Coordinates of C-alpha atoms and ligand atoms in Angstrom, one line a residue:
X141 CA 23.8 7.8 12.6
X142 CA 20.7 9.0 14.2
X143 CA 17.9 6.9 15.0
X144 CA 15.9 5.7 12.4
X145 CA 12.0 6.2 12.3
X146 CA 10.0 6.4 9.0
X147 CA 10.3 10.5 9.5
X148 CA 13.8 10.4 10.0
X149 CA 14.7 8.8 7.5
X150 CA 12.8 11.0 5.4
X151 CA 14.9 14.5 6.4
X152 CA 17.9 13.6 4.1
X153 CA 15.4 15.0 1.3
X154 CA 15.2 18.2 3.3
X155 CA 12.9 21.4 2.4
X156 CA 12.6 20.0 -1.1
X157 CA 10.1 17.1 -1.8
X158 CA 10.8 14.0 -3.9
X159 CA 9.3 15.4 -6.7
X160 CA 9.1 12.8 -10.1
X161 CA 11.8 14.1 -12.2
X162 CA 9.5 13.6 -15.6
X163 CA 6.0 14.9 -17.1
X164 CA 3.6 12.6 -17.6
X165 CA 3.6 12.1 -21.9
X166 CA 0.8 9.4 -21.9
X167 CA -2.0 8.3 -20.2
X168 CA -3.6 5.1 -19.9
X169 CA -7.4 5.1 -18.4
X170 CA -8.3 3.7 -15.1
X171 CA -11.4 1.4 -14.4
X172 CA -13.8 2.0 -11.6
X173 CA -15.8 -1.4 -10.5
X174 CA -18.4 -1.6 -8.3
X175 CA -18.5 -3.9 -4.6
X176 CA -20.9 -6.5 -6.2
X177 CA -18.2 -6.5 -9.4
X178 CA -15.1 -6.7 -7.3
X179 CA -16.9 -9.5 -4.8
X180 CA -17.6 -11.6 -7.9
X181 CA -14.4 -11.5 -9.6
X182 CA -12.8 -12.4 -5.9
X183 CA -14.8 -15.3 -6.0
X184 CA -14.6 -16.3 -9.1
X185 CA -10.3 -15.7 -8.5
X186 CA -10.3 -18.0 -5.6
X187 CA -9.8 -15.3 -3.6
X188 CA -6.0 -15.0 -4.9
X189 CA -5.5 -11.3 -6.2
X190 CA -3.0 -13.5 -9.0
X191 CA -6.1 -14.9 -10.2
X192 CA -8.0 -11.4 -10.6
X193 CA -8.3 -10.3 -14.3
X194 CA -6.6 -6.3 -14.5
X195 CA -9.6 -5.0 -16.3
X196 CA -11.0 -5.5 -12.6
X197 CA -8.5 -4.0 -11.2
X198 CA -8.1 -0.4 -10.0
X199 CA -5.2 0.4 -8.5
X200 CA -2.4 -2.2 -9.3
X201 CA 0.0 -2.5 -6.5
X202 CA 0.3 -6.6 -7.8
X203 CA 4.1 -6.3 -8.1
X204 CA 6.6 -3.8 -9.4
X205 CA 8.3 -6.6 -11.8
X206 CA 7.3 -5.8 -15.3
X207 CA 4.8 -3.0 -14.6
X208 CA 7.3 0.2 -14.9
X209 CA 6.1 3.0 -17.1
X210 CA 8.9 3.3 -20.1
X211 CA 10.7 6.5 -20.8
X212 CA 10.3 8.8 -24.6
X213 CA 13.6 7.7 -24.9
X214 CA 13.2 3.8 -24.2
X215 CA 10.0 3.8 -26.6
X216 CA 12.6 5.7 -29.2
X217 CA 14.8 2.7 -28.4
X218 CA 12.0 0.1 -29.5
X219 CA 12.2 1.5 -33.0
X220 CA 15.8 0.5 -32.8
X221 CA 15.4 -3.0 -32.2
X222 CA 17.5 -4.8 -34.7
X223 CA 15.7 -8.3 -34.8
X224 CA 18.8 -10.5 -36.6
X225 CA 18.9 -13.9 -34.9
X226 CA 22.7 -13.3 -34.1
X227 CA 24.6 -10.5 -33.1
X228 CA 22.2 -7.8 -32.6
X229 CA 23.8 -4.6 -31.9
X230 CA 21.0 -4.0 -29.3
X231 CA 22.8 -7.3 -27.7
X232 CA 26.3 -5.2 -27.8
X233 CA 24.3 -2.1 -26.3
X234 CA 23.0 -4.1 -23.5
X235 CA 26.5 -5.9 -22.6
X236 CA 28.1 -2.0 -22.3
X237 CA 25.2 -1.1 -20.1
X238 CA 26.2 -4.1 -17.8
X239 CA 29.8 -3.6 -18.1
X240 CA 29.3 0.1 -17.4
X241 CA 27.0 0.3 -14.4
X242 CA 27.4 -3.2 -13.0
X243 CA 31.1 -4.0 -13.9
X244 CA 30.2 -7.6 -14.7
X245 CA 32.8 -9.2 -17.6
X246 CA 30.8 -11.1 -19.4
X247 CA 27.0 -11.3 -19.6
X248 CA 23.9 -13.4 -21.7
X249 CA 20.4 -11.7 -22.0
X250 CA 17.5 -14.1 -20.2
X251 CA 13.7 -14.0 -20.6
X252 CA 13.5 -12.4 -16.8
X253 CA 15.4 -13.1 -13.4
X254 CA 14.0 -16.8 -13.1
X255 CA 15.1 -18.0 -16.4
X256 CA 18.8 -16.5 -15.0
X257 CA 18.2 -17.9 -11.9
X258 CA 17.9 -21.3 -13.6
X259 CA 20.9 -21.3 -14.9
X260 CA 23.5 -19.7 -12.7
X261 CA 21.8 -22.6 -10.1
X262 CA 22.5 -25.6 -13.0
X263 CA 26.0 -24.4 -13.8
X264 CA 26.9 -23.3 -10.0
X265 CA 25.6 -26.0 -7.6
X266 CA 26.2 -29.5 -7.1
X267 CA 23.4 -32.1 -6.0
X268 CA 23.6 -31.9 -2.0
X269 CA 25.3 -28.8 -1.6
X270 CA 23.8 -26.0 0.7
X271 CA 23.3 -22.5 -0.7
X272 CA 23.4 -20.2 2.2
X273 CA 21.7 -16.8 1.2
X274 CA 19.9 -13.4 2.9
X275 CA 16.5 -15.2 3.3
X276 CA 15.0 -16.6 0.2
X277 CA 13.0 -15.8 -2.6
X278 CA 10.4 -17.8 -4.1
X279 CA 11.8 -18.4 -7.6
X280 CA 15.5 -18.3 -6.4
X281 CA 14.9 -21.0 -3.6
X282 CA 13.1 -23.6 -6.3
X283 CA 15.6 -23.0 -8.7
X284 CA 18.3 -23.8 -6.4
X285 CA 16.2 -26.7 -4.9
X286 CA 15.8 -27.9 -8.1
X287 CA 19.2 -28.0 -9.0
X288 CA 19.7 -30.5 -6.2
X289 CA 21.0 -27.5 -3.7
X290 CA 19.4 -27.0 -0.2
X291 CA 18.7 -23.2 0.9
X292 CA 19.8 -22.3 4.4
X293 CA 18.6 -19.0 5.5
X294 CA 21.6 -16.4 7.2
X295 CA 19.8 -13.3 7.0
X296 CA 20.0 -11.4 10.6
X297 CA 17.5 -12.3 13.1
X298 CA 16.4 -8.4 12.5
X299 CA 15.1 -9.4 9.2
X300 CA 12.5 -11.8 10.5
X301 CA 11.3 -8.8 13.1
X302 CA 9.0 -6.4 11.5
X303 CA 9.1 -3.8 14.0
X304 CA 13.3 -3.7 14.3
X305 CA 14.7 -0.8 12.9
X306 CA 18.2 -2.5 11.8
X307 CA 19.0 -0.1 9.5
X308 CA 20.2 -2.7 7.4
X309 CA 18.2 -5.8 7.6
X310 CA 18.9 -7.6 4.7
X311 CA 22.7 -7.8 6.1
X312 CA 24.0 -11.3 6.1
X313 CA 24.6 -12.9 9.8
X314 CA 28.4 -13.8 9.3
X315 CA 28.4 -16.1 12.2
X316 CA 25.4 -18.3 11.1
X317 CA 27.4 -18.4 7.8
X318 CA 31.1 -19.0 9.4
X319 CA 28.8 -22.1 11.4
X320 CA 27.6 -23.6 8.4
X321 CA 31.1 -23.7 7.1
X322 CA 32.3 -25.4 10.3
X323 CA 29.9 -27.2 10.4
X324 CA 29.5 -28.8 6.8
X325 CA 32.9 -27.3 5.3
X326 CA 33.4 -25.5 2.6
X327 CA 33.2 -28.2 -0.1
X328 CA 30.2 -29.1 1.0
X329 CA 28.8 -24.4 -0.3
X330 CA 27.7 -24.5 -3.6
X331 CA 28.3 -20.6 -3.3
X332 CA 26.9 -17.6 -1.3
X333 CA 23.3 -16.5 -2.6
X334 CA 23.0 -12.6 -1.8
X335 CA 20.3 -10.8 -2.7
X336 CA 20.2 -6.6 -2.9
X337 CA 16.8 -5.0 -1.2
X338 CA 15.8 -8.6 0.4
X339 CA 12.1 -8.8 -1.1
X340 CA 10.6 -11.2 1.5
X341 CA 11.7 -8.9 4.3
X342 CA 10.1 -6.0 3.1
X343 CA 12.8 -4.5 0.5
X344 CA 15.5 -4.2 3.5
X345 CA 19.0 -3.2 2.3
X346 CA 22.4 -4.9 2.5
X347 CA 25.6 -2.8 3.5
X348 CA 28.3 -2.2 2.1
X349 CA 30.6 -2.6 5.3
X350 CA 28.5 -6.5 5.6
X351 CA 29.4 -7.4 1.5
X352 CA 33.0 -6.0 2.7
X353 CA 33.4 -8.7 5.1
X354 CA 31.4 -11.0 2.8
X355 CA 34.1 -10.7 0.4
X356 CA 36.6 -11.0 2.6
X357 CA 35.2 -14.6 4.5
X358 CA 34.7 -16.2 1.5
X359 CA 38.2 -15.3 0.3
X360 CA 39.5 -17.4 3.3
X361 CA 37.1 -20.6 2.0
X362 CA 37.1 -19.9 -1.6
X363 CA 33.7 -19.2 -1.8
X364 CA 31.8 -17.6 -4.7
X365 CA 29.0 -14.8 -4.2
X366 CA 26.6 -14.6 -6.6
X367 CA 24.2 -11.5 -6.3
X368 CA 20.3 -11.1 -7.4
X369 CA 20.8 -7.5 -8.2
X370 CA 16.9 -6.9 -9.2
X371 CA 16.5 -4.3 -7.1
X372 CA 20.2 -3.5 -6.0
X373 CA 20.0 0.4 -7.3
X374 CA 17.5 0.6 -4.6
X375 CA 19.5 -0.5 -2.4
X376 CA 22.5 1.5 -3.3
X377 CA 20.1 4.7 -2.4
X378 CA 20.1 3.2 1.4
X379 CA 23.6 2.9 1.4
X380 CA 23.9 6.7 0.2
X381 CA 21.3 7.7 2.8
X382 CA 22.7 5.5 6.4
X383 CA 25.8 4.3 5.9
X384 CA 29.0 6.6 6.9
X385 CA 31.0 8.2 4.5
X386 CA 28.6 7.5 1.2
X387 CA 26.5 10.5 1.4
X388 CA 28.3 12.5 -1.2
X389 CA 29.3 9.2 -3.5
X390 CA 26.3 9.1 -7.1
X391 CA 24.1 5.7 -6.8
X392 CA 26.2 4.3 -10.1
X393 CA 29.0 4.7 -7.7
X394 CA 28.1 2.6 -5.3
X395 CA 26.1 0.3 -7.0
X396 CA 30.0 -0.5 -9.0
X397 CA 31.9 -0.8 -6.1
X398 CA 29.2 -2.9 -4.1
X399 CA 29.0 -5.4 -7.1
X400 CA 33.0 -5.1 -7.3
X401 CA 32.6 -7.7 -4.4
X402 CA 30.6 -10.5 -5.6
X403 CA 31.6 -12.6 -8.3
X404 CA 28.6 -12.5 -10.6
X405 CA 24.8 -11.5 -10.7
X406 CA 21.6 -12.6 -11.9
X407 CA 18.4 -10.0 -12.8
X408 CA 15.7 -9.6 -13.1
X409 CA 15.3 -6.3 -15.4
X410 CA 11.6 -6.0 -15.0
X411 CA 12.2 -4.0 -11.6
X412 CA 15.1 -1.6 -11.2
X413 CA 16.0 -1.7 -14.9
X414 CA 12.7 0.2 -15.9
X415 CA 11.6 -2.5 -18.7
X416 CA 8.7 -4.7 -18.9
X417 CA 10.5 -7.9 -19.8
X418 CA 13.7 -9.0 -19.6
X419 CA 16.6 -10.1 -17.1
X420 CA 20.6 -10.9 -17.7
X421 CA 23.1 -12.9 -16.3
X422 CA 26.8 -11.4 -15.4
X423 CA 30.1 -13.4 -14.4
X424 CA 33.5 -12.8 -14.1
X425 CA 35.1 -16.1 -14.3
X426 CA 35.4 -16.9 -18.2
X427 CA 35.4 -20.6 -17.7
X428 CA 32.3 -20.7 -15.9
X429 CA 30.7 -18.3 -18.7
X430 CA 31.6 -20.7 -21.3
X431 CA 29.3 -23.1 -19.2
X432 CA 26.2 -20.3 -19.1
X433 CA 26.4 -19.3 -22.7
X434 CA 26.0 -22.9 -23.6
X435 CA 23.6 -23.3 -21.6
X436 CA 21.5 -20.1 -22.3
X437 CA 21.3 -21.7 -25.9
X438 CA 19.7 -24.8 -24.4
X439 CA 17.2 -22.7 -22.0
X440 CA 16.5 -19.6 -23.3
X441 CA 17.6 -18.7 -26.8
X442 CA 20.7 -17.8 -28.8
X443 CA 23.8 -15.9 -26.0
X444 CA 23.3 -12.7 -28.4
X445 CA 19.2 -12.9 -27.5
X446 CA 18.5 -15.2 -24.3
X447 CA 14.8 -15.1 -25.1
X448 CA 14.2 -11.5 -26.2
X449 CA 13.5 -9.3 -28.9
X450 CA 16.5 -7.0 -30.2
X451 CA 14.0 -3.9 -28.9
X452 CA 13.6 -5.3 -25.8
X453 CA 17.2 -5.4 -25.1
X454 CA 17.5 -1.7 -26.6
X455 CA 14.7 -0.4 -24.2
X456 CA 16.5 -2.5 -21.1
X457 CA 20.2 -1.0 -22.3
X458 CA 18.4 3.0 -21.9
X459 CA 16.7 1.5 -18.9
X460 CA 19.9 0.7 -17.1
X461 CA 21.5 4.0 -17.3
X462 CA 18.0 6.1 -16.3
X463 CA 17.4 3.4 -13.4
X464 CA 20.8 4.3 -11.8
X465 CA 20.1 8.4 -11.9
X466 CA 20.0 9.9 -8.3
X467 CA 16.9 11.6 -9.2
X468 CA 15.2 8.7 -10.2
X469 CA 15.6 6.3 -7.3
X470 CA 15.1 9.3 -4.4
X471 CA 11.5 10.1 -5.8
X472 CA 11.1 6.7 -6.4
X473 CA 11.6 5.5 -3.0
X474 CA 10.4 8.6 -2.1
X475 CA 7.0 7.9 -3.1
X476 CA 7.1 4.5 -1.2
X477 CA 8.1 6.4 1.9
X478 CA 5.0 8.4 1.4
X479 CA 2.4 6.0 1.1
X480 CA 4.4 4.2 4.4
X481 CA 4.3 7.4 6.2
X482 CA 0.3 8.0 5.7
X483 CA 0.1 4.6 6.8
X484 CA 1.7 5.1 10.3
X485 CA 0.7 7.8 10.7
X486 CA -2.6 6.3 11.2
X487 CA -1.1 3.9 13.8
X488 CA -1.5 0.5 10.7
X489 CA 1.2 -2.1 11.4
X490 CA 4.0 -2.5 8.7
X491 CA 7.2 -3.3 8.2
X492 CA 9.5 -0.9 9.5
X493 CA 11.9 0.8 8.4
X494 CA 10.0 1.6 4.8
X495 CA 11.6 -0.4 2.3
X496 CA 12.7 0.7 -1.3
X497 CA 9.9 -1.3 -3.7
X498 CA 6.8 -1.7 -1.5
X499 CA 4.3 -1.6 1.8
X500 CA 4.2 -4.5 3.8
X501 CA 1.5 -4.2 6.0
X502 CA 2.1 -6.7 9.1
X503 CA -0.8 -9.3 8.3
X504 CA -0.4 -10.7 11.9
X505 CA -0.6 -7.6 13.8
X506 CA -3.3 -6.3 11.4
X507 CA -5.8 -9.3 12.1
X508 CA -4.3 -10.6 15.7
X509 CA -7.3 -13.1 15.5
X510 CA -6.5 -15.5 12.4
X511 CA -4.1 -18.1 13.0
X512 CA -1.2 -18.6 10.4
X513 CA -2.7 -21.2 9.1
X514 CA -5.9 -19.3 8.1
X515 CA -4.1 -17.1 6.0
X516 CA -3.8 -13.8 7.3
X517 CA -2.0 -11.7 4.9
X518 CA -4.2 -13.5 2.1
X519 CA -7.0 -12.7 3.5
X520 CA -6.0 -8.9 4.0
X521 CA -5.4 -8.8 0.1
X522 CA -8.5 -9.9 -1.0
X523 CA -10.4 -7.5 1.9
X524 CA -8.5 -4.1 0.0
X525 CA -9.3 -5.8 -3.4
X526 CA -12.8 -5.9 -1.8
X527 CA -13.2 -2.2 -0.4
X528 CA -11.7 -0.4 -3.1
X529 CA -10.4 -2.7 -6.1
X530 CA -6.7 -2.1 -5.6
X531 CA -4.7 -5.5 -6.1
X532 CA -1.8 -6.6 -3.5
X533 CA -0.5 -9.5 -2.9
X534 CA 0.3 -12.6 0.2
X535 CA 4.0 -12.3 0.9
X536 CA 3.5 -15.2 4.3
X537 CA 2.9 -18.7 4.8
X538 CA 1.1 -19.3 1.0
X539 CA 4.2 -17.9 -0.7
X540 CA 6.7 -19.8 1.9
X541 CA 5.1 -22.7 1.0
X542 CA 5.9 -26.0 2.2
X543 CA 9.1 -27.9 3.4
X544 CA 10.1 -30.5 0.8
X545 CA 11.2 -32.8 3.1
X546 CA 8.4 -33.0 5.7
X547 CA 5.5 -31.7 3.4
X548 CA 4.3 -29.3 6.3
X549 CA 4.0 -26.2 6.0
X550 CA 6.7 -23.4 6.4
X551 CA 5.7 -20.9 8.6
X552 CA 7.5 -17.8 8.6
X553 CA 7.8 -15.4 10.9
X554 CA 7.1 -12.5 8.4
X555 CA 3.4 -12.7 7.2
X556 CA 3.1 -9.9 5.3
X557 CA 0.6 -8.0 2.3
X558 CA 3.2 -6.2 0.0
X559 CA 1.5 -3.3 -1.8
X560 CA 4.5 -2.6 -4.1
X561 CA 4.2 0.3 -6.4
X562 CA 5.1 0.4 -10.2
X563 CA 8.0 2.8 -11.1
X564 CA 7.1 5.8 -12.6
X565 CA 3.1 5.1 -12.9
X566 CA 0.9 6.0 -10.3
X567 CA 0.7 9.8 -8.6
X568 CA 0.5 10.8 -5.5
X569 CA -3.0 10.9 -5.0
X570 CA -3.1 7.2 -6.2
X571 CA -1.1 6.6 -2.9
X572 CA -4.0 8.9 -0.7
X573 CA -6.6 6.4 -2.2
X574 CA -4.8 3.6 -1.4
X575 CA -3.4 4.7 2.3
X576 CA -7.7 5.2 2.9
X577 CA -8.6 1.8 1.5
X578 CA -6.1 0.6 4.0
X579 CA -7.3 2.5 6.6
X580 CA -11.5 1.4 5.7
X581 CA -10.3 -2.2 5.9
X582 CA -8.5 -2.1 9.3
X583 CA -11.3 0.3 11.4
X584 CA -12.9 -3.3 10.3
X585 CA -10.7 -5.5 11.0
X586 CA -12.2 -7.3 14.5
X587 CA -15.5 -8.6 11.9
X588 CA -13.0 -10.0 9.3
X589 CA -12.4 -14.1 9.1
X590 CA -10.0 -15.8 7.8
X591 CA -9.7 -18.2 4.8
X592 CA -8.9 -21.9 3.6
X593 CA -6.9 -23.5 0.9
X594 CA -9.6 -25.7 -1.6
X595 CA -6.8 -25.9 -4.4
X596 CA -2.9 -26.1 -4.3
X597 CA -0.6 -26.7 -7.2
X598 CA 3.0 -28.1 -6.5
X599 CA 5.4 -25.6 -7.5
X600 CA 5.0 -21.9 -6.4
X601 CA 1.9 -22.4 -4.9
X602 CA 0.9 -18.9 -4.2
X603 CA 0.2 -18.1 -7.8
X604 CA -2.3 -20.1 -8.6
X605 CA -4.5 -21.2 -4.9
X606 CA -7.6 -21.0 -4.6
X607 CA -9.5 -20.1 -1.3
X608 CA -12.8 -20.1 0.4
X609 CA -14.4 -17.7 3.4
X610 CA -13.9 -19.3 6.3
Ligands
F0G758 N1 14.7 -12.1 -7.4 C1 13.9 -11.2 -6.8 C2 14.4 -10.6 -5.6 C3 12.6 -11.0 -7.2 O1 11.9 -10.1 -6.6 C4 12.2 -11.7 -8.4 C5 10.8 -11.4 -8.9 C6 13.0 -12.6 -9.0 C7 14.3 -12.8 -8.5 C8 12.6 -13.3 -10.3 O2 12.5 -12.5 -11.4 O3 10.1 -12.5 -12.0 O4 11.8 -11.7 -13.6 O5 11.6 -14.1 -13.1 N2 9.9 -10.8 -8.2 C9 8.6 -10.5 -8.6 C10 7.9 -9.9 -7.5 C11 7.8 -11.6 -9.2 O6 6.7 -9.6 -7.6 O7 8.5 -9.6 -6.4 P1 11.4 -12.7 -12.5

């Protein structure tokens, strides 16, 4: 493999661009604010972008979890819906899609990935067991906490180095895994928590060589691996593109034979699955489905629903097989790469290499002068939503929040402003506009201060802060 730099990496698409392979149908207008309207609706938000009403907003690079643009064919499907309280044949639709592209046995629908979450963590982990995973993610973590487990981070020390160019960063660090076995033994696992594209360190890919040995160390233990597949399609493009030997094998391929390792999933289908609700929970081991289809009933709604309408299973089953088209994920990430290239190509710090849902600028190379504890990467959202009205979001020590043992602080390493980009909504001159707003906020960067925390709720603190200008 050649060395990897934001151009290289870009050279598999050849002569030919990335071009979207769809016309836009549909439009939905845009609205232009001006500085004295975006600085009082930052104010009046607390100066957290989650707080920020979208009618204010511009360009919404928020999150890419619900905010996909649906297909003809997906919008065809919502006439479909089949709204019976039992047994919807949208439900029967949705289990093929799983079963097709995922390989999962058995499956319930959920509201989204967190009401998933919560249950694979209630049936699957015992009160003091650790749940060693790729680094965490917010909902995932608190779930598991919640469920009496304790997270323990064996990512690669790549992962928490934005500048390393680990082609494969979300990779698990088998050694920091085989040590917590020793150490605690492997009673003591609930299971292994892996997650495809690890969000928190900038939508970094796992291999498929580092799931092969996965497998393969957990067979020795009898440990379970249980994969959030949100944005696993993504990250079967990154296996297509760098890792030996998979260049001529379809994304569906690979996405089949990577989840052909782990013993389940959870999803959230509000990202890779193109919908704008919605998330599903797959196992293989029939006992322990029994478990998660009684409890679905409890959590979420009836196994044949989980929480959703019969349409919004139809759209999600259409949304599975587009999602996994070859086409579709190379102009998607290819758009990402673009907006990452203008970027660097400007000399702006962030996390390399260019990750499949998102930006992340590097908050502490970007303001060098604000401590962590001022809230760098906060601070840089609300200064873009400032200059230009385009919404990001804190991905650093807000969203980390704090250790539930000690009550500090976590700080990680990674303190990051993720400008994450819808699928199949915004154009290519929406990324110019935003790559200059970047570029406007950091020719200012040595004026800008830093911020403090006036309001923190308890869970998930990052949605609902509130700040002040320092
Ligand atoms: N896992 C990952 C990797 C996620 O990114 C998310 C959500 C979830 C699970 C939870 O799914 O939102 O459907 O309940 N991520 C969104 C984001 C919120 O903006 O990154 P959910």
């Amino acid at each position: 493999m050649s060395e990897l730099t934001p151009k290289t990496m870009g050279q598999q698409f050849g002569r030919r661009s990335w071009a979207e392979p769809w016309k836009i149908k549909m439009v939905e207008p845009l609205t232009v604010t001006s500085r004295e309207q975006r600085e009082r609706a930052l104010t009046e938000a607390g100066y957290n972008t989650f707080l920020l009403r979208s009618e204010d907003v511009y360009i919404d690079l928020l999150t890419d979890s619900g905010t996909n643009a649906m297909s003809d064919r997906q919008w065809a499907g919502i006439m479909l819906g089949d709204e019976a309280y039992a047994g919807s044949r949208n439900f029967y639709h949705l289990e093929e899609a799983v079963q097709t592209y995922y390989g999962y046995k058995y499956m319930v629908p959920t509201h989204q990935g967190r009401g998933a979450e919560h249950l694979i963590s209630q049936v699957a982990i015992k009160h003091g067991q650790y749940v060693p995973g790729n680094m965490y993610f917010t909902t995932t973590r608190l779930h598991q906490e919640l469920a009496g487990g304790i997270f323990v981070d064996v990512i690669i020390d790549e992962a928490h180095d934005a500048t390393s160019l680990h082609p494969f960063k979300g990779n698990i660090d088998l050694d920091k895994l085989k040590a917590l076995i020793k150490r605690e033994g492997a009673g003591r696992i609930a299971y292994v928590s892996l997650a495809g594209t690890v969000n928190m360190a900038g939508g970094q890919p796992v291999s498929l060589a580092n799931v092969k040995a996965l497998r393969a160390l957990c067979d020795q233990h009898g440990l379970k691996i249980y994969l959030d597949a949100t944005r696993m399609m993504e990250n079967a493009f990154f296996i297509q593109e760098r890792e030996a030997g998979y260049a001529d094998h379809s994304i569906a391929a690979i996405l089949k034979e990577f989840c052909g390792y782990t013993d389940g999933a959870w999803m959230s289908a509000k990202k890779d699955n193109l919908v704008n609700i919605g998330g599903w929970l797959a196992v293989n081991d029939s006992d322990l489905f029994e478990e998660i289809r009684n409890l679905v009933v409890v959590y979420e709604g009836l196994h044949t629903y989980g929480g959703l309408a019969g349409r919004d299973m139809e759209a999600m089953a259409i949304g599975i097989a587009e999602g996994v088209q070859d086409a579709h994920i190379r102009s998607r990430i290819g758009q990402v790469r673009y907006l990452g290239e203008l970027l660097t190509d400007w000399g702006i710090p962030i996390v390399l290499p260019i990750g499949g849902h998102a930006i992340f600028l590097d908050a502490r190379r970007f303001y060098p002068h604000i401590p962590q504890s001022e809230f760098p990467a906060q601070t840089l959202a609300a200064e873009l939503y400032l200059d230009s009205g385009i919404r990001s979001m804190e991905r650093g020590v807000v969203s980390a929040g704090r250790d539930p043992e000690t009550g500090d602080h976590h700080y990680p390493k990674l303190e990051l402003t993720r400008l994450t980009i819808p699928r199949r909504v915004y154009t290519q001159a929406h990324m110019d506009v935003v790559a200059e707003s970047v570029k406007a906020v950091y020719d200012v960067r040595a004026q800008t201060r830093g911020l403090k925390m006036v309001f923190e709720p308890k869970y998930l603190r990052f949605f609902q802060a509130r700040f002040e200008r320092l």
